[in-house]
Short mmCIF file of C-alpha atoms in Angstrom, two decimals:
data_model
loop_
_atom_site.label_atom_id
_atom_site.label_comp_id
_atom_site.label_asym_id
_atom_site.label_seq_id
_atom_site.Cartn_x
_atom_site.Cartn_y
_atom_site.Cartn_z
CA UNK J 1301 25.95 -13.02 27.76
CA UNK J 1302 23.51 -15.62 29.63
CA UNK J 1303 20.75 -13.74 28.56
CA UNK J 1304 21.19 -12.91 24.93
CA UNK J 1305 22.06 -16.99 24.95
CA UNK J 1306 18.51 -17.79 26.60
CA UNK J 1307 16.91 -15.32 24.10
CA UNK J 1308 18.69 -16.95 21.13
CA UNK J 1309 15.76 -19.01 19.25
CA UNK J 1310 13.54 -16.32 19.95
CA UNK J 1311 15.87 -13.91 18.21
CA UNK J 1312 16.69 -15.88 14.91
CA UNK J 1313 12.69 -16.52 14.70
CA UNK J 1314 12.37 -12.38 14.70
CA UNK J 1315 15.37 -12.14 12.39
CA UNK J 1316 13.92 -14.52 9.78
CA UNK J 1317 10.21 -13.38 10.16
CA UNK J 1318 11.62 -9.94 9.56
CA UNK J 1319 12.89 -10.44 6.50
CA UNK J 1320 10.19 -12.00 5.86
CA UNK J 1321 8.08 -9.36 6.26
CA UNK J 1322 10.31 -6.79 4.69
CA UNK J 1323 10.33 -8.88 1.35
CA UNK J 1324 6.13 -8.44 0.93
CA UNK J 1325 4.93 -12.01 3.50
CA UNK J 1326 2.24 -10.86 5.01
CA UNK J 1327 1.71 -13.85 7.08
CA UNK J 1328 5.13 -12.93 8.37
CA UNK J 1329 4.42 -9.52 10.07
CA UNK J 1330 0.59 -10.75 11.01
CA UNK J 1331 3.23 -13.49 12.92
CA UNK J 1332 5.12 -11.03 14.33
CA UNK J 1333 2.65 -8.68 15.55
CA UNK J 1334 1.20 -11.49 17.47
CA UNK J 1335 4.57 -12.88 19.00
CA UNK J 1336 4.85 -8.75 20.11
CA UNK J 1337 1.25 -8.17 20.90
CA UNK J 1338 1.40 -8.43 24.49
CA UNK J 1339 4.61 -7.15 25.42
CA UNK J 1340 4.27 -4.03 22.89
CA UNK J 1341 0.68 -3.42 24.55
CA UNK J 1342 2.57 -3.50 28.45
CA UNK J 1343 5.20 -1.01 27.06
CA UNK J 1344 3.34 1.42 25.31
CA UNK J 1345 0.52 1.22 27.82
CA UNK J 1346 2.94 1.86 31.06
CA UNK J 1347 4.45 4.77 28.45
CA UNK J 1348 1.05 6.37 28.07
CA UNK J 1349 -0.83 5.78 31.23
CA UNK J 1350 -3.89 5.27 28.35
CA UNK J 1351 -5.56 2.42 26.92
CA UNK J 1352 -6.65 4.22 23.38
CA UNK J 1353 -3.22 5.75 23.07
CA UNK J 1354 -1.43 2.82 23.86
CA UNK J 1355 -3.41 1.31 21.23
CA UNK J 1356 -2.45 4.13 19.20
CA UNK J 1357 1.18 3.61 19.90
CA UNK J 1358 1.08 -0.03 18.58
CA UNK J 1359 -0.19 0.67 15.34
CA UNK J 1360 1.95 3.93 14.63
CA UNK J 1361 4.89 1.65 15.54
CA UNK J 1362 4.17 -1.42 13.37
CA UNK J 1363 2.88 0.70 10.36
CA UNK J 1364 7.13 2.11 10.95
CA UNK J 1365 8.35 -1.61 11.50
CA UNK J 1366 6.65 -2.54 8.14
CA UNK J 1367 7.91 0.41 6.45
CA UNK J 1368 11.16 0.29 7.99
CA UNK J 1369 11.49 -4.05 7.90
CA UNK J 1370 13.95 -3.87 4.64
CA UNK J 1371 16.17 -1.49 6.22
CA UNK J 1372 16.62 -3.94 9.10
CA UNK J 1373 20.08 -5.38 9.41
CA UNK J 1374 20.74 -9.07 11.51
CA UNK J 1375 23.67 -7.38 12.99
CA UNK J 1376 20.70 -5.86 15.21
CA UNK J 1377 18.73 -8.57 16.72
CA UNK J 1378 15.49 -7.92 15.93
CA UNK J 1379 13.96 -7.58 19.85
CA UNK J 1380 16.44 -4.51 20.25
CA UNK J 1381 15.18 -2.77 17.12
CA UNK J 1382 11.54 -3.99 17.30
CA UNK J 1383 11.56 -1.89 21.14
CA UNK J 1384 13.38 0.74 19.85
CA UNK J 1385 11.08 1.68 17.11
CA UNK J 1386 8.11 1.29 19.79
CA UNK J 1387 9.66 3.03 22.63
CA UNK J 1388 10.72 5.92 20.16
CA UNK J 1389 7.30 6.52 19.24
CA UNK J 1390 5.83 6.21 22.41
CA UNK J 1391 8.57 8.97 23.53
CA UNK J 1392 7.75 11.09 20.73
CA UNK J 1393 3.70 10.45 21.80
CA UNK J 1394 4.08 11.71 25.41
CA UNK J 1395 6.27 15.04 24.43
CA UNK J 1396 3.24 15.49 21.60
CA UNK J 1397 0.94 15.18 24.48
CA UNK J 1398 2.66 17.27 26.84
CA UNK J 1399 2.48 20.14 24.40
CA UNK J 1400 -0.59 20.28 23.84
CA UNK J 1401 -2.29 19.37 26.95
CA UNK J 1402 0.20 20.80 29.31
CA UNK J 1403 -0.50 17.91 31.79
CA UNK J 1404 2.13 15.99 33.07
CA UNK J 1405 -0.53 13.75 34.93
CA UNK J 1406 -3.13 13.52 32.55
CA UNK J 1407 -4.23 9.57 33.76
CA UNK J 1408 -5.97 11.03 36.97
CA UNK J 1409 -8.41 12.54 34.91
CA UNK J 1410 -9.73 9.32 34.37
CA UNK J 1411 -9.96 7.58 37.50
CA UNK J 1412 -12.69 5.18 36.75
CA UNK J 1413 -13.81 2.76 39.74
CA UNK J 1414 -12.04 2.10 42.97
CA UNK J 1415 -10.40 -0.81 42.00
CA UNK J 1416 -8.54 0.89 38.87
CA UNK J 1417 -7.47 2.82 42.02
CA UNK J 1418 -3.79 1.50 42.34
CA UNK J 1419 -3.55 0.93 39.00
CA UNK J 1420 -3.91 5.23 38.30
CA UNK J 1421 -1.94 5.65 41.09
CA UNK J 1422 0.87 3.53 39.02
CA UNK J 1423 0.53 5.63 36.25
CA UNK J 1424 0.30 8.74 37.97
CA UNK J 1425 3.47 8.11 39.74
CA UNK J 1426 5.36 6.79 36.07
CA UNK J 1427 4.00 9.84 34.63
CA UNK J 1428 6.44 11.80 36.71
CA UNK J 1429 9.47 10.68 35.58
CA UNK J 1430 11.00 11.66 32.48
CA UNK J 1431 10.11 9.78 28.99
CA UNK J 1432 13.41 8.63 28.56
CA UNK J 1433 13.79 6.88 32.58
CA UNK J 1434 10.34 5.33 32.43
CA UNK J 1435 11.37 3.52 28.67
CA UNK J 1436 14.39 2.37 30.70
CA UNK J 1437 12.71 1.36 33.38
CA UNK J 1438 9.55 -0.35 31.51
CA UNK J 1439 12.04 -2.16 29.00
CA UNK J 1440 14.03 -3.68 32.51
CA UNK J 1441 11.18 -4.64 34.76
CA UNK J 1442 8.14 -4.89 32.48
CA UNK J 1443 10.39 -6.81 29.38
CA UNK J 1444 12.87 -8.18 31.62
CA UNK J 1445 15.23 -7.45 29.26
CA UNK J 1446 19.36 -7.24 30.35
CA UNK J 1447 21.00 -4.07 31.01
CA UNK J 1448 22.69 -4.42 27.59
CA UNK J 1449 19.79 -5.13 25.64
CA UNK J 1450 18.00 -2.01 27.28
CA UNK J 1451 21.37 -0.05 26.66
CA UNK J 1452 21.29 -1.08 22.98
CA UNK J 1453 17.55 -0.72 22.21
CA UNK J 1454 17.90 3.08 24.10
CA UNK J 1455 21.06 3.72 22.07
CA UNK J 1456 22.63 4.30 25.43
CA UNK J 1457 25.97 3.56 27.98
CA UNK J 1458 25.29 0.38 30.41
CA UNK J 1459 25.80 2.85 32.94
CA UNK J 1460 23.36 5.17 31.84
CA UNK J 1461 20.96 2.52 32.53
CA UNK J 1462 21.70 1.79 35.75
CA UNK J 1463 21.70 5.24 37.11
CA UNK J 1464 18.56 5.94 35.09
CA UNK J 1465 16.73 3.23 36.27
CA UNK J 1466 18.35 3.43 39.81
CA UNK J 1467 17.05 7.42 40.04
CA UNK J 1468 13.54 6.60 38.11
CA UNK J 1469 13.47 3.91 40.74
CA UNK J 1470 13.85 6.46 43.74
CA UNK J 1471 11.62 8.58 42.00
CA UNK J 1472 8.54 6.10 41.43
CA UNK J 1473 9.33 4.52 45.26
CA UNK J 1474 8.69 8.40 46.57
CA UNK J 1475 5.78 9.41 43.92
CA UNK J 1476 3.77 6.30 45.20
CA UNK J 1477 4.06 6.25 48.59
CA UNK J 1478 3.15 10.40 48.42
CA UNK J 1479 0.15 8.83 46.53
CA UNK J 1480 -0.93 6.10 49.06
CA UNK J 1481 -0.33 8.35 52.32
CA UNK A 1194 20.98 -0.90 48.52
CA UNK A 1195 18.08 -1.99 46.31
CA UNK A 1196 17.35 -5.88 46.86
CA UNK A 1197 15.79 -8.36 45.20
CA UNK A 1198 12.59 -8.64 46.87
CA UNK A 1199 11.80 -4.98 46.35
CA UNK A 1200 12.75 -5.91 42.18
CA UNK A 1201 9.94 -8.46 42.36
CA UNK A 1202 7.37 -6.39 44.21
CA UNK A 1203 8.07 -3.64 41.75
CA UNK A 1204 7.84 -6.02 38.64
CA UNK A 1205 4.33 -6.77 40.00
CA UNK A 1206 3.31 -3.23 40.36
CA UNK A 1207 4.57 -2.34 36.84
CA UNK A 1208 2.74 -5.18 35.57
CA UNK A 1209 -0.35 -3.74 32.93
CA UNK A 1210 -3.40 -4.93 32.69
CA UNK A 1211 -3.86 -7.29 29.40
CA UNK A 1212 -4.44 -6.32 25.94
CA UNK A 1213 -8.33 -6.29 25.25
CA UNK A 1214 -9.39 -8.77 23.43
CA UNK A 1215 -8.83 -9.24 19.87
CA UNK A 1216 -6.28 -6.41 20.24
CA UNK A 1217 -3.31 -8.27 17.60
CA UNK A 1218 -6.27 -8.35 15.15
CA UNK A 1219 -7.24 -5.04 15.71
CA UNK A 1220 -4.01 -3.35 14.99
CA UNK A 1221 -3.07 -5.61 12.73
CA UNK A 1222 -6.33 -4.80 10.47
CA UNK A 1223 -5.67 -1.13 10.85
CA UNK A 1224 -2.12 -0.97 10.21
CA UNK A 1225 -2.96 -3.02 6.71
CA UNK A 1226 -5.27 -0.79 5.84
CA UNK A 1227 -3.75 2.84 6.63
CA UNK A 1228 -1.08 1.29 4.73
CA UNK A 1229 -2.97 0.21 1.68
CA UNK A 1230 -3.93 4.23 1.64
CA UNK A 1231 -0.04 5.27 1.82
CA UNK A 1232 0.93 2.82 -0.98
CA UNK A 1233 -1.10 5.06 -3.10
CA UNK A 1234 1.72 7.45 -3.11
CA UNK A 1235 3.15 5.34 -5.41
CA UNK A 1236 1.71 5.85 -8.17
CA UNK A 1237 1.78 9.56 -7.99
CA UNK A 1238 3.74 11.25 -11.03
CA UNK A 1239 6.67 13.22 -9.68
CA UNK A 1240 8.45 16.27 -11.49
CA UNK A 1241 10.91 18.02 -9.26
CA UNK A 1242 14.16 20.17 -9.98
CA UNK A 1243 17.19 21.31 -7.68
CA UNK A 1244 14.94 23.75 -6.65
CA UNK A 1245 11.89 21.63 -5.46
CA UNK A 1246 9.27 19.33 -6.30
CA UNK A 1247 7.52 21.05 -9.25
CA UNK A 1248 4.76 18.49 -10.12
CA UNK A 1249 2.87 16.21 -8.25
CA UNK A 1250 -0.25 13.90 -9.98
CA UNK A 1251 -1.83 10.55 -9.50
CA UNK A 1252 -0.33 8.58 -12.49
CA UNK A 1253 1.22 5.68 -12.57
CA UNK A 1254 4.48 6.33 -10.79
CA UNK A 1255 6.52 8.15 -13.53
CA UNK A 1256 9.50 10.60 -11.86
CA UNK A 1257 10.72 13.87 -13.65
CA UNK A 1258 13.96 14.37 -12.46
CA UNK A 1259 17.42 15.60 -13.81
CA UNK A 1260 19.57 15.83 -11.27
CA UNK A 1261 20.44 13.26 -8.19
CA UNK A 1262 19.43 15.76 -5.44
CA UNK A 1263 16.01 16.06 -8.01
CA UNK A 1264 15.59 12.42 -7.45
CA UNK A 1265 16.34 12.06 -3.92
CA UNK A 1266 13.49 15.22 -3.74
CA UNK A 1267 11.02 13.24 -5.57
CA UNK A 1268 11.80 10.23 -3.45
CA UNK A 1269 11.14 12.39 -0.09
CA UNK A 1270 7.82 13.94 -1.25
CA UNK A 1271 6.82 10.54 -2.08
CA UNK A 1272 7.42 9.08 1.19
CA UNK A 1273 5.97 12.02 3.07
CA UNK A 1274 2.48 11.26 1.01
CA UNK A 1275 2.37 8.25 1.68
CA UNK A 1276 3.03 9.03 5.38
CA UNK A 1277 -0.11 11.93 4.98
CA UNK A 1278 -2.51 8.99 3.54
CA UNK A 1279 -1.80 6.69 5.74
CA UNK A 1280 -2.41 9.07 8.57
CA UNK A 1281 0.89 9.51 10.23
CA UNK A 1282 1.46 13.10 9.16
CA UNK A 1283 -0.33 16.56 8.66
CA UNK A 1284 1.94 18.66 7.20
CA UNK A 1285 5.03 18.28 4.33
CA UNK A 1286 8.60 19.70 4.60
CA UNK A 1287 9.91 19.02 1.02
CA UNK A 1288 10.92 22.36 -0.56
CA UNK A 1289 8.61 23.38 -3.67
CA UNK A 1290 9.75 24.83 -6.97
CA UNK A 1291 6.78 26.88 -8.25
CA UNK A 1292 9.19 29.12 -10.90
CA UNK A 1293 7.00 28.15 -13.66
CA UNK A 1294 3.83 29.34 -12.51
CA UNK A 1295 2.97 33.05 -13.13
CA UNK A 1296 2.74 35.61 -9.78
CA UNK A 1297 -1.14 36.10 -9.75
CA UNK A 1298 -0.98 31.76 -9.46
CA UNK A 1299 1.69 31.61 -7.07
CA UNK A 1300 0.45 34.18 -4.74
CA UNK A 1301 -2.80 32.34 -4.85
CA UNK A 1302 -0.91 29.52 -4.13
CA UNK A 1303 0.86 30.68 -1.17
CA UNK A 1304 -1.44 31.66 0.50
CA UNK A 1305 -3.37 27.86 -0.04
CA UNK A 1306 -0.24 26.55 1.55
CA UNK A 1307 -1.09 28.06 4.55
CA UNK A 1308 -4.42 26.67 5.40
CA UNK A 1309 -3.76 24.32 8.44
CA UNK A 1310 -4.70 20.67 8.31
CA UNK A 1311 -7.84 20.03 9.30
CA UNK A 1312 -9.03 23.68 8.56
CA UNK A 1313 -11.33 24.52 5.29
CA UNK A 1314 -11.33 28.56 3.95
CA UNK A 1315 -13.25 29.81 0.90
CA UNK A 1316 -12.25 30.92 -2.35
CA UNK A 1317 -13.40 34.44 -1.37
CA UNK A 1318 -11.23 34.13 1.50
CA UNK A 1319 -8.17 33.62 -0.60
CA UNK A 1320 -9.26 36.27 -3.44
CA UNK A 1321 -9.42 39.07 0.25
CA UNK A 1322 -5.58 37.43 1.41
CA UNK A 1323 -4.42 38.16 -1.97
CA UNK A 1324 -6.37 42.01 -2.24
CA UNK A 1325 -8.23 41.02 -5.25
CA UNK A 1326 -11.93 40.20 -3.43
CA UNK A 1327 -13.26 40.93 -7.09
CA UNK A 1328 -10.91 37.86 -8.05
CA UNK A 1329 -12.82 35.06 -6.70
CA UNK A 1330 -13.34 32.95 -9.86
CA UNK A 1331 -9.49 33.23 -10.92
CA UNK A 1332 -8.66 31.90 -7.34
CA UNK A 1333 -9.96 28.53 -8.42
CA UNK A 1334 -9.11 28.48 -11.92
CA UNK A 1335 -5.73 29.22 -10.45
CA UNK A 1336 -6.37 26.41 -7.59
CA UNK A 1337 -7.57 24.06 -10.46
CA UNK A 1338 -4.39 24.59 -11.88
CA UNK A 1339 -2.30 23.73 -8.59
CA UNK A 1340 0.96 21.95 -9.87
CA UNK A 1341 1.48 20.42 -6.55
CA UNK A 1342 -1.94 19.17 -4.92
CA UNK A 1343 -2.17 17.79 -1.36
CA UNK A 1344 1.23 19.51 -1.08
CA UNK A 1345 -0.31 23.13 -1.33
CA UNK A 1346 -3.09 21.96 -0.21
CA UNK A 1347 -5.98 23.65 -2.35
CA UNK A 1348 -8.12 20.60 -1.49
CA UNK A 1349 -9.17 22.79 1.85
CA UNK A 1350 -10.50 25.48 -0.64
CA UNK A 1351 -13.74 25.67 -0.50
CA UNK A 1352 -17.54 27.68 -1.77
CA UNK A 1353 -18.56 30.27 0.97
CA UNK A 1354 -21.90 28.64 0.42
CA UNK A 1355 -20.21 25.55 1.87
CA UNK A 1356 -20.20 23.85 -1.35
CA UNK A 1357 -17.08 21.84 -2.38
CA UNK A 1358 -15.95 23.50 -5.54
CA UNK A 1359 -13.82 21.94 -7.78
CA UNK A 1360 -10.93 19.37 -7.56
CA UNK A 1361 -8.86 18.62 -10.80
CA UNK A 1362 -8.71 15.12 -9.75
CA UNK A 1363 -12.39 14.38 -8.92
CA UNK A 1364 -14.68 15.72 -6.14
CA UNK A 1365 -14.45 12.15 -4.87
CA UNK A 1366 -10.84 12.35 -4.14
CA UNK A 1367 -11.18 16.17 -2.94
CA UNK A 1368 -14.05 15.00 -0.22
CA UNK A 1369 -12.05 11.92 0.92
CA UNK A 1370 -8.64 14.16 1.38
CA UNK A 1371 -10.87 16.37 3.33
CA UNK A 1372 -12.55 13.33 5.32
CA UNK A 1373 -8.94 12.29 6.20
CA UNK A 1374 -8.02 15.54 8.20
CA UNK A 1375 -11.56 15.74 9.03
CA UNK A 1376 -11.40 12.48 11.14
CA UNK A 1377 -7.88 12.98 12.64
CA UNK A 1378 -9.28 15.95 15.11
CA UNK A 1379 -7.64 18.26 17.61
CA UNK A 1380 -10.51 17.36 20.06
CA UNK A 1381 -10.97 19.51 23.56
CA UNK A 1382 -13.04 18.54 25.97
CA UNK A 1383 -14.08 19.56 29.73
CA UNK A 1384 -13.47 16.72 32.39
CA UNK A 1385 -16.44 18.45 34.26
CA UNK A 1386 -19.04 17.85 31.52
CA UNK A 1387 -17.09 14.75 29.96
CA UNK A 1388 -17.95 15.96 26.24
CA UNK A 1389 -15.46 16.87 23.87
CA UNK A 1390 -15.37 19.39 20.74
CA UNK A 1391 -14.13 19.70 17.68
CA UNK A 1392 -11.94 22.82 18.01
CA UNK A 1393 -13.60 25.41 17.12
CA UNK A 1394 -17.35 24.94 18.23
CA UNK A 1395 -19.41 27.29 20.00
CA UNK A 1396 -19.84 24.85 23.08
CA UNK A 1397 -16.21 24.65 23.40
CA UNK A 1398 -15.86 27.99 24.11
CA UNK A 1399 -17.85 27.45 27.48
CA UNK A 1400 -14.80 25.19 28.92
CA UNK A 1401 -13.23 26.77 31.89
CA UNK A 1402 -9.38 26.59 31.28
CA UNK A 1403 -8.66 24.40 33.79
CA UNK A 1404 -11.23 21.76 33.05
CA UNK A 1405 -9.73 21.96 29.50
CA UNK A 1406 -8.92 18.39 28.16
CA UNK A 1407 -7.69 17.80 24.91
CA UNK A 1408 -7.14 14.16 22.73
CA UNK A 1409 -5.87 13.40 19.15
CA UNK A 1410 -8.86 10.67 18.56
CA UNK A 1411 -12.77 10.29 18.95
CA UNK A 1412 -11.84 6.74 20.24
CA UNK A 1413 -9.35 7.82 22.55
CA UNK A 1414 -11.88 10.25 23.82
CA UNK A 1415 -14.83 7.53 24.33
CA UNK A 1416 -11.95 5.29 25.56
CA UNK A 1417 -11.27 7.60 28.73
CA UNK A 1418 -15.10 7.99 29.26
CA UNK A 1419 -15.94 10.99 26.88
CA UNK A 1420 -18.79 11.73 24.51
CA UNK A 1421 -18.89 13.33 21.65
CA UNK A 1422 -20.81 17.44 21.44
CA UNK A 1423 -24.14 16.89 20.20
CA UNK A 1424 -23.54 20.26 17.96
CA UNK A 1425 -19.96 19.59 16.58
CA UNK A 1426 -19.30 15.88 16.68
CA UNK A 1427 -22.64 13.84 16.62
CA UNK A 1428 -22.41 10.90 14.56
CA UNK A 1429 -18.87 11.10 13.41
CA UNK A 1430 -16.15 8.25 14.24
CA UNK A 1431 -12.53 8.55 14.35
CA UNK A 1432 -10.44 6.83 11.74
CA UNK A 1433 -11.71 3.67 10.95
CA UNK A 1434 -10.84 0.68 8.91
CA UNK A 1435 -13.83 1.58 6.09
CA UNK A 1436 -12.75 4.94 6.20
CA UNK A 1437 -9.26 3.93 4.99
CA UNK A 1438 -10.07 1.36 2.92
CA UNK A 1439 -12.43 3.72 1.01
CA UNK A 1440 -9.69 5.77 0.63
CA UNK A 1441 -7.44 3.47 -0.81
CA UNK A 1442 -9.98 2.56 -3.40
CA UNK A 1443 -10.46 6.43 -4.47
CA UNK A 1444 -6.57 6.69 -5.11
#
């Protein structure tokens, strides 16, 4: 409850730039894509392990936010469906990926200088879990959103969060210290 | 079990690197203009029936249908072009109603719809698929009567002398349809050589299996430290924002 209270001004400003957006004010989404900008960029790129694809990611998901902005109901607030509709496409990304590359780890391929080092070995280790864990995960410790906003955004159980992010947790702890041994 | 210090140390690991610079304007300059190319969709005439969509032409936005499930048809195929032009899809699901066209057309046509996105065959190639090699001008009279462009997509039809035929809505249109798949690749690449390939060129061939690489974008490609095959790729850029705005004006 604290935290939806602390997020409330933020929320009403989505809400109304939203509708905004949905009824043809441009100036509206250009808004909104700059309040998201950042965070949408940390998501997607901790999704995706990869700077053009993250990039990629962004602009798939606000070309379906536009589209979408009139079906967008204030019962939602507009945080929870703004990282749905980005973590759903990044999701849908990574299984694309998967397909066709048929590797799970496809970030060490680009190991670029030694101090990107830890930062690959970050996205080496993410790239392990599943799609649906790391989303959890990202949205909780990248986002900082609450369990229940994660839970709603996900269209999941609290405790589905908890023992997703406790096991991609466990996971991630193991993957990187196999990686810095 | 898990405490609070190890949150905060994880928090920092998890933490990305920033955006690039000028990213918001970026994306925001690219989403505009893929979607000025999508709202072209619009004005596309619509016919469909129970069956199918039966007609599909740029117009000015007029819809043929008797029937609600007709309309809610007409509505789909409408949104899924719009999705194709602005880049977000390759292929269309909407059911087709070709009962008005006669067999030697339909066959013709159904064997257009086949032609992958991205891919190009010849009008001799369809005349062989259909067992009529001797048939090769009636494949694109046929073609040039396509009820359903873009859908059936007869646009990838083209000379065997690599000339670009005929499009019953302007060459102009044909070549930009064809730039749009053309610049939305299925790239492979070696992470040995660090060059990537259009699929299907000779040099790609050479890539050992497990130094195969493959990305949906040129930029992605250069992103992660790629160049583009001299032979297959030289000179061309993935979509870009004059690219789509082009497109947008041909529709």
């Amino acid at each position: 409850m604290g935290a939806a209270a602390k997020h409330d001004d933020g929320e009403s400003a989505d809400a109304v730039l939203l509708a905004a957006a949905a009824a043809g004010d441009e100036r509206a989404f250009a808004d909104l894509v700059r309040r998201y900008e950042r965070r949408f960029y940390a998501v997607a790129r901790r999704m995706l392990g990869d700077d053009g694809e993250a990039e990629d990611a962004v602009q798939t998901a606000l070309l379906q936010i536009h589209r979408h902005a009139p079906a967008y109901r204030p019962q939602w607030s507009g945080s929870t469906w703004l990282y749905r509709i980005l973590t759903n496409v990044c999701i849908d990304l990574w299984r694309k990926r998967r397909r066709r590359d048929g590797l799970a780890d496809a970030p060490e391929l680009r190991a670029a200088g030694p101090r990107d080092a830890e930062r690959i070995d970050v996205d080496r280790a993410l790239a392990k879990l599943p799609a649906e864990a790391r989303a959890i995960l990202l949205l909780c410790y990248v986002e900082e959103l609450s369990y229940r906003e994660v839970a709603r955004v996900r269209g999941v159980t609290v405790n589905t969060v908890k023992t997703q992010l406790a096991r991609a947790k466990r996971a991630l702890r193991r993957h990187l210290s196999e990686v810095n041994r | 079990m898990i405490s609070r210090e190890d949150d905060s140390r994880l928090r920092a690991t998890l933490d990305p690197p920033a955006p690039a610079p000028g990213f918001a304007e970026r994306v925001l300059r690219a989403v505009r203009e893929r979607r000025r190319a999508g709202a072209a969709a619009l004005a596309f005439d619509v016919a469909a029936s129970d069956r199918g969509i039966a007609g599909l032409r740029p117009g000015s936005g007029r819809v043929e249908a008797a029937t609600r499930r007709a309309r809610a048809l007409a509505k789909r195929v409408r949104a899924e072009l719009a999705e194709y032009l602005e880049g977000l899809r390759s292929y269309f699901t909407v059911p087709l109603d070709l009962s008005t066209t006669a067999s030697f057309q339909r066959s013709v046509l159904d064997v257009a719809a086949t032609i992958p996105f991205g891919e190009v065959r010849s009008y001799r190639w369809i005349a062989e698929a259909i067992g009529k090699p001797g048939a090769v001008r009636a494949v694109g009279t046929a073609l040039g009567r396509n009820p359903v462009p873009i859908v059936v997509p007869c646009h990838r039809v083209l000379r065997s002398d690599g000339g670009l035929g005929g499009y019953a809505f302007g060459l102009d249109l044909k070549e930009r349809l064809l730039a749009l798949e053309h610049e939305t690749p299925a790239l492979v690449g070696s992470d040995a050589t660090r060059i990537i390939c259009r699929h299907g060129c000779g040099d790609e061939q050479r890539i050992a299996v497990h130094h195969r690489v493959v990305f949906a974008s040129l930029s992605e490609a250069r992103a992660s430290g790629y160049r583009a095959c001299r032979r297959c790729l030289e000179g061309r850029s993935s979509p870009s924002s004059p690219f789509f705005r082009n497109l947008a004006k041909a529709l």
